[in-house]
Coordinates of C-alpha atoms in Angstrom, one line a residue:
M11 CA 4.5 1.7 -30.1
T12 CA 4.2 -2.1 -30.5
D13 CA 0.8 -3.5 -31.2
R14 CA 0.3 -6.0 -28.2
H15 CA -2.5 -7.9 -30.4
N16 CA 0.1 -8.6 -33.3
S17 CA 3.4 -9.2 -31.1
P18 CA 4.4 -12.4 -29.8
P19 CA 3.1 -13.3 -26.4
L20 CA 5.2 -11.8 -23.4
R21 CA 7.5 -14.5 -21.8
V22 CA 8.2 -13.7 -18.1
L23 CA 10.5 -15.7 -15.9
I24 CA 9.6 -15.3 -12.1
S25 CA 12.1 -16.7 -9.5
G26 CA 12.3 -17.0 -5.7
G27 CA 10.5 -18.9 -2.9
G28 CA 11.6 -21.1 0.0
T29 CA 8.8 -19.4 2.2
G30 CA 5.1 -18.2 1.9
G31 CA 6.6 -14.7 2.2
H32 CA 8.2 -15.2 -1.1
I33 CA 5.7 -17.4 -2.9
F34 CA 2.7 -15.4 -2.3
P35 CA 4.1 -12.1 -3.9
A36 CA 5.5 -14.2 -6.7
L37 CA 2.0 -15.6 -7.6
S38 CA 0.2 -12.4 -7.0
I39 CA 2.7 -10.7 -9.7
A40 CA 2.0 -13.6 -12.0
D41 CA -1.8 -13.1 -11.6
A42 CA -1.6 -9.4 -12.2
L43 CA 0.6 -10.0 -15.4
R44 CA -2.0 -12.4 -16.8
R45 CA -4.8 -9.7 -16.2
S46 CA -2.7 -7.2 -17.9
R47 CA -1.4 -9.5 -20.7
P48 CA -3.8 -12.4 -21.0
G49 CA -1.7 -14.3 -23.4
C50 CA 1.7 -14.1 -21.5
E51 CA 3.8 -17.1 -20.8
I52 CA 5.0 -17.4 -17.3
L53 CA 7.6 -19.9 -16.0
F54 CA 8.6 -20.0 -12.2
V55 CA 12.0 -21.2 -11.1
G56 CA 12.0 -22.4 -7.4
A57 CA 14.2 -24.4 -5.1
D58 CA 13.7 -28.3 -5.1
N59 CA 11.9 -29.7 -2.1
R60 CA 10.6 -26.2 -1.1
M61 CA 7.0 -25.3 -0.7
E62 CA 6.9 -23.5 -4.1
M63 CA 7.3 -26.7 -6.0
K64 CA 3.7 -27.6 -4.6
R65 CA 1.9 -24.2 -4.3
V66 CA 2.9 -22.8 -7.8
P67 CA 1.5 -25.8 -9.7
E68 CA -1.6 -25.7 -7.5
A69 CA -2.0 -22.0 -8.8
G70 CA -1.9 -23.2 -12.3
Y71 CA 1.7 -22.2 -13.2
K72 CA 4.7 -24.3 -14.5
I73 CA 7.7 -24.4 -12.3
V74 CA 11.3 -25.6 -12.6
G75 CA 13.3 -26.6 -9.5
L76 CA 17.0 -25.9 -8.8
P77 CA 19.0 -27.9 -6.3
V78 CA 20.0 -24.7 -4.5
C79 CA 19.8 -24.4 -0.6
G80 CA 20.6 -21.9 2.0
F81 CA 24.2 -21.6 3.6
D82 CA 24.5 -22.9 7.0
R83 CA 25.8 -19.7 8.9
Q84 CA 26.5 -21.4 12.1
H85 CA 28.5 -24.6 10.8
I86 CA 30.6 -23.0 8.0
W87 CA 32.4 -26.4 7.4
R88 CA 29.2 -27.9 6.2
N89 CA 28.7 -25.6 3.2
F90 CA 30.8 -27.6 0.7
H91 CA 27.6 -29.4 -0.3
V92 CA 25.9 -26.1 -0.5
L93 CA 28.6 -24.7 -2.8
V94 CA 28.2 -27.8 -5.1
Q95 CA 24.4 -27.4 -5.3
L96 CA 24.9 -23.7 -6.2
W97 CA 27.2 -24.5 -9.0
K98 CA 24.7 -27.0 -10.3
S99 CA 22.0 -24.5 -10.1
I100 CA 23.8 -21.8 -11.9
R101 CA 24.4 -24.1 -14.7
M102 CA 20.7 -25.2 -14.7
A103 CA 19.7 -21.4 -14.5
H104 CA 21.8 -20.6 -17.7
R105 CA 20.2 -23.5 -19.6
I106 CA 16.5 -22.4 -18.4
V107 CA 17.1 -18.8 -19.6
A108 CA 18.4 -19.9 -22.9
E109 CA 15.8 -22.4 -23.6
F110 CA 12.7 -20.2 -22.3
K111 CA 14.0 -16.9 -23.9
P112 CA 12.2 -14.5 -21.4
D113 CA 11.4 -10.9 -22.3
V114 CA 11.9 -10.1 -18.6
A115 CA 13.0 -11.7 -15.4
V116 CA 11.4 -11.1 -11.9
G117 CA 13.1 -11.9 -8.7
V118 CA 11.3 -12.0 -5.4
G119 CA 14.0 -13.1 -3.2
G120 CA 14.8 -16.7 -1.7
Y121 CA 17.3 -19.3 -2.7
A122 CA 16.5 -19.8 -6.4
S123 CA 16.3 -16.1 -7.1
G124 CA 19.9 -15.5 -7.1
P125 CA 21.2 -18.1 -9.8
T126 CA 18.2 -17.4 -12.2
I127 CA 18.2 -13.5 -12.2
K128 CA 22.0 -13.5 -12.4
A129 CA 21.7 -15.7 -15.4
A130 CA 19.1 -13.6 -16.9
Q131 CA 21.2 -10.5 -16.4
R132 CA 24.3 -12.2 -18.2
A133 CA 21.9 -13.1 -21.0
G134 CA 20.9 -9.4 -21.5
V135 CA 17.4 -10.0 -20.2
P136 CA 16.1 -7.0 -18.3
T137 CA 15.4 -7.8 -14.7
V138 CA 13.0 -6.5 -12.0
L139 CA 13.5 -7.2 -8.2
Q140 CA 10.9 -7.2 -5.6
E141 CA 12.2 -6.5 -1.9
Q142 CA 9.5 -7.2 0.6
N143 CA 11.5 -6.2 3.8
S144 CA 12.6 -2.9 5.3
Y145 CA 16.2 -4.4 5.4
A146 CA 17.3 -5.7 2.1
G147 CA 18.2 -9.4 1.7
V148 CA 21.7 -10.4 0.5
T149 CA 20.4 -12.0 -2.8
N150 CA 18.7 -8.7 -3.9
K151 CA 21.6 -6.5 -2.8
L152 CA 24.0 -8.7 -4.9
L153 CA 21.5 -8.4 -8.0
A154 CA 20.7 -4.8 -7.6
K155 CA 23.6 -3.4 -9.7
G156 CA 22.4 -5.4 -12.9
A157 CA 18.5 -4.7 -12.3
S158 CA 16.5 -2.3 -14.3
A159 CA 14.0 -1.6 -11.4
I160 CA 13.6 -2.6 -7.8
C161 CA 10.1 -2.6 -6.2
V162 CA 10.2 -1.8 -2.5
A163 CA 7.6 -1.7 0.3
Y164 CA 9.4 0.7 2.8
P165 CA 11.0 4.3 2.5
G166 CA 14.7 4.8 2.8
M167 CA 15.7 1.8 0.8
E168 CA 18.4 3.8 -1.2
K169 CA 20.9 2.7 1.7
F170 CA 20.7 -0.8 -0.1
F171 CA 19.8 0.1 -3.7
P172 CA 20.6 2.7 -6.4
A173 CA 18.0 5.4 -5.9
D174 CA 17.2 5.8 -9.5
K175 CA 16.2 2.2 -9.7
I176 CA 13.8 2.1 -6.7
V177 CA 10.1 2.0 -7.5
M178 CA 7.7 2.3 -4.2
T179 CA 5.1 -0.3 -4.8
G180 CA 4.5 -2.1 -1.5
N181 CA 3.8 -5.9 -1.1
P182 CA 1.1 -7.8 -2.7
V183 CA -1.6 -8.9 -0.3
R184 CA -4.1 -11.8 -0.7
K185 CA -7.4 -10.4 -2.5
A186 CA -9.5 -12.8 -0.4
L187 CA -8.8 -10.7 2.8
F188 CA -11.0 -7.9 1.4
E189 CA -13.9 -10.0 0.1
V190 CA -15.6 -10.2 3.5
D191 CA -18.8 -8.4 3.7
I192 CA -19.8 -9.0 7.3
T193 CA -19.3 -6.7 10.4
Q194 CA -16.7 -7.4 13.1
E195 CA -19.6 -8.4 15.5
E196 CA -20.9 -11.0 13.0
A197 CA -17.3 -12.2 12.3
K198 CA -16.9 -12.7 16.1
K199 CA -20.2 -14.7 16.2
A200 CA -19.1 -16.8 13.1
L201 CA -15.9 -17.8 15.0
G202 CA -17.9 -18.7 18.1
F203 CA -16.9 -15.7 20.2
D204 CA -18.9 -13.1 22.3
P205 CA -19.5 -10.1 19.7
D206 CA -19.4 -7.5 22.8
K207 CA -15.9 -8.6 24.1
P208 CA -12.6 -7.7 22.7
L209 CA -10.9 -10.4 20.6
V210 CA -7.1 -11.0 20.1
L211 CA -5.9 -12.9 17.1
L212 CA -2.6 -14.5 18.2
T213 CA -0.9 -16.2 15.3
G214 CA 2.6 -17.4 14.4
G215 CA 1.6 -18.2 10.9
S216 CA 0.9 -21.5 9.4
L217 CA 4.0 -23.0 11.2
G218 CA 3.1 -21.4 14.4
A219 CA 5.5 -19.7 16.8
R220 CA 6.7 -21.5 20.1
T221 CA 7.5 -18.3 21.8
L222 CA 4.0 -16.8 21.2
N223 CA 2.4 -20.2 22.2
Q224 CA 4.5 -20.3 25.5
T225 CA 3.3 -16.9 26.3
V226 CA -0.3 -18.1 26.3
I227 CA 0.4 -21.4 28.1
N228 CA 2.1 -19.3 30.8
A229 CA -0.8 -16.9 31.1
I230 CA -3.3 -19.7 31.5
S231 CA -1.3 -21.7 33.9
Q232 CA -0.4 -18.8 36.1
G233 CA -3.9 -17.1 36.0
R234 CA -2.4 -13.8 34.5
A235 CA -4.4 -10.6 34.4
G236 CA -6.9 -10.0 31.7
L237 CA -7.8 -13.6 31.1
E238 CA -11.6 -12.8 31.7
S239 CA -11.7 -9.4 30.1
F240 CA -10.9 -10.3 26.5
Q241 CA -11.0 -13.3 24.1
V242 CA -8.2 -15.0 22.2
L243 CA -8.2 -16.9 19.0
W244 CA -4.8 -18.8 19.4
Q245 CA -3.5 -20.4 16.3
C246 CA -0.5 -22.5 17.5
G247 CA 0.6 -24.2 14.2
A248 CA 0.4 -28.0 13.5
S249 CA 4.0 -28.6 14.8
D250 CA 3.3 -27.3 18.3
H251 CA -0.3 -28.3 18.6
D252 CA 0.0 -31.6 20.7
R253 CA 2.4 -29.7 23.2
C254 CA 0.0 -26.7 23.6
R255 CA -3.1 -29.0 23.8
K256 CA -1.4 -31.0 26.7
A257 CA -0.1 -27.9 28.5
V258 CA -3.6 -26.4 28.8
E259 CA -5.7 -29.6 29.2
G260 CA -8.3 -28.9 31.8
I261 CA -7.5 -25.3 32.5
L262 CA -8.2 -23.7 29.1
P263 CA -10.9 -20.9 29.8
D264 CA -13.9 -20.8 27.5
N265 CA -12.8 -17.4 26.2
I266 CA -9.6 -18.7 24.6
R267 CA -9.8 -21.1 21.7
L268 CA -6.8 -23.1 20.6
T269 CA -6.6 -24.2 16.9
E270 CA -3.6 -25.5 15.0
F271 CA -4.7 -23.7 11.7
V272 CA -7.2 -20.9 10.8
S273 CA -8.8 -21.7 7.6
D274 CA -10.4 -18.3 6.9
M275 CA -7.9 -15.6 7.8
A276 CA -10.2 -13.0 6.2
V277 CA -12.9 -13.6 8.9
A278 CA -10.4 -13.9 11.6
Y279 CA -8.7 -10.7 10.7
R280 CA -12.3 -9.0 10.5
A281 CA -13.1 -10.3 13.9
A282 CA -9.8 -9.2 15.8
D283 CA -9.6 -6.0 17.7
L284 CA -5.9 -6.7 18.1
V285 CA -3.5 -9.1 16.2
V286 CA -0.3 -10.5 17.9
A287 CA 2.0 -11.9 15.2
R288 CA 5.6 -12.3 13.8
A289 CA 6.9 -9.5 11.7
G290 CA 7.2 -11.1 8.3
A291 CA 6.9 -8.7 5.5
G292 CA 3.7 -10.5 4.2
T293 CA 1.9 -10.3 7.5
I294 CA 2.9 -6.5 8.0
S295 CA 1.4 -5.6 4.6
E296 CA -1.9 -7.5 5.5
L297 CA -2.1 -5.6 8.7
E298 CA -1.3 -2.2 7.1
D299 CA -3.9 -2.9 4.3
L300 CA -6.6 -3.7 6.8
G301 CA -5.7 -1.1 9.3
K302 CA -5.3 -3.8 12.2
P303 CA -3.9 -2.8 15.4
A304 CA -0.9 -5.1 16.3
I305 CA 1.8 -6.1 18.6
L306 CA 4.7 -7.6 16.7
V307 CA 7.2 -10.2 18.0
P308 CA 10.0 -10.5 15.4
S309 CA 11.5 -13.8 14.9
P310 CA 15.1 -14.0 15.7
N311 CA 15.7 -17.0 13.4
V312 CA 15.7 -15.1 10.1
A313 CA 18.6 -13.8 8.0
E314 CA 19.8 -10.2 8.9
D315 CA 17.3 -10.0 11.7
H316 CA 15.0 -8.4 9.0
Q317 CA 11.9 -9.0 11.1
R318 CA 13.1 -6.8 13.7
H319 CA 13.8 -4.1 11.2
N320 CA 10.3 -4.6 9.7
A321 CA 8.8 -4.1 13.1
E322 CA 10.8 -1.1 14.1
A323 CA 9.7 0.7 10.8
L324 CA 6.2 0.5 12.2
V325 CA 6.9 1.4 15.8
H326 CA 8.9 4.5 14.8
R327 CA 5.6 5.8 13.2
G328 CA 3.4 4.7 16.2
A329 CA 1.7 2.1 13.9
A330 CA 2.2 -1.1 16.0
G331 CA 3.7 -2.3 19.3
M332 CA 6.9 -4.5 19.5
V333 CA 8.0 -7.1 21.9
L334 CA 11.4 -8.9 21.3
D335 CA 11.3 -12.6 21.2
I336 CA 13.6 -12.8 24.2
D337 CA 11.1 -10.6 26.5
A338 CA 8.0 -12.3 25.2
T339 CA 7.1 -14.8 27.8
K340 CA 7.6 -12.2 30.5
Q341 CA 6.2 -9.1 28.9
L342 CA 4.0 -9.9 25.9
W343 CA 0.8 -10.9 27.9
N344 CA 0.9 -7.7 29.9
D345 CA 1.2 -5.7 26.8
I346 CA -1.7 -7.5 25.2
S347 CA -3.9 -6.9 28.3
T348 CA -3.0 -3.2 28.3
V349 CA -3.5 -2.4 24.7
V350 CA -6.6 -4.5 23.9
S351 CA -8.5 -2.8 26.9
N352 CA -7.7 0.7 25.6
T353 CA -10.0 1.8 22.7
E354 CA -8.0 5.0 22.3
T355 CA -4.6 3.2 21.8
L356 CA -6.5 0.6 19.3
R357 CA -7.8 3.6 17.4
L358 CA -4.4 5.3 17.1
L359 CA -2.6 2.1 16.1
S360 CA -5.3 1.5 13.5
E361 CA -4.9 5.0 12.0
N362 CA -1.3 4.9 12.0
I363 CA -0.9 1.5 10.4
S364 CA -3.4 2.1 7.8
A365 CA -1.6 5.3 6.8
M366 CA 1.5 3.2 6.0
A367 CA -0.6 0.9 3.5
L368 CA 0.6 0.8 -0.3
R369 CA -2.5 -0.8 -1.9
D370 CA -2.9 -2.4 -5.3
S371 CA 0.9 -3.4 -5.0
D372 CA 0.7 -6.2 -7.5
S373 CA -0.7 -3.9 -10.2
K374 CA 2.2 -1.2 -9.5
I375 CA 4.9 -4.0 -9.8
V376 CA 3.3 -4.9 -13.3
E377 CA 3.4 -1.2 -14.2
A378 CA 7.1 -1.2 -13.3
I379 CA 7.6 -4.4 -15.4
E380 CA 5.8 -2.7 -18.3
K381 CA 8.0 0.4 -18.0
V382 CA 11.2 -1.8 -18.0
L383 CA 9.9 -3.4 -21.2
G384 CA 9.3 -0.1 -22.7

């Protein structure tokens, strides 16, 4: 067995991004690699003008951007530019692999992952894929044949990938979410809510979700049931904040607080009796690890409708409620009112979603990488 202390530092290429759902797992894997191999050299490859180009350097890692961008599925004729950028990205990816000489390449999905991981595979570099969703993305499906290992978060993924390459690891979750040492009542007080009343955390993520926002606006303006019986921390997102604020001006009840951004999600999660959110893989993994009862409203604006598949994987196990986006403005508020007022339903949802959790996922992914390295 090779002596790590005398061998050259491990060189790891990590590629992917485009959304927080891809970037956060990538950074978690990098952090876990540094804990396991303190001297390792890590280089990220992302997509130019996407959020990883800012977030990755902020976390202390080097990143190279490719000009790759997503296909326009609704206007096929606009994709000539996309193909030109893809061709440029493939050439750049081959050059990056040749110059960096990685020992292993890790792909987390997203625009840049395809050209980079394919280039690594063609250069004979072992590759590890991380698939966050219950319905595999196109990029990972195309790369699976040449991968050495595929880390997944849901059972049944052999319908997308070779069964002998699948490693059940789960999705990495922000460590800060577990570093809250206050009770639920104390968390509610810290957020300015009544500690004795149920609290709903309604969030569409950092960008907000217009459908969720409209559900609350309708409930307030129409005086819907349950307005006085529970509290709501309503995170609407920066892009929709002005519209929401104007829509409820003068009629916003004291027990509903509108904010464009929740700065401390750890405290917000701790305070919440029920979470209403989109069904991104990262959000679901957080809810599972924290054992939080949830009603999920899958976004219809994602590739392969993967958020609906994610939500259904929980619904089939009695681990969450689900309301489709098209039904949300009519149905969601009634479901919230029913669930948050039923302590037995909340208890069962909490037990069932907690049972689905796969914890320490970042360490398990590093174990899979180490196994590939031999």
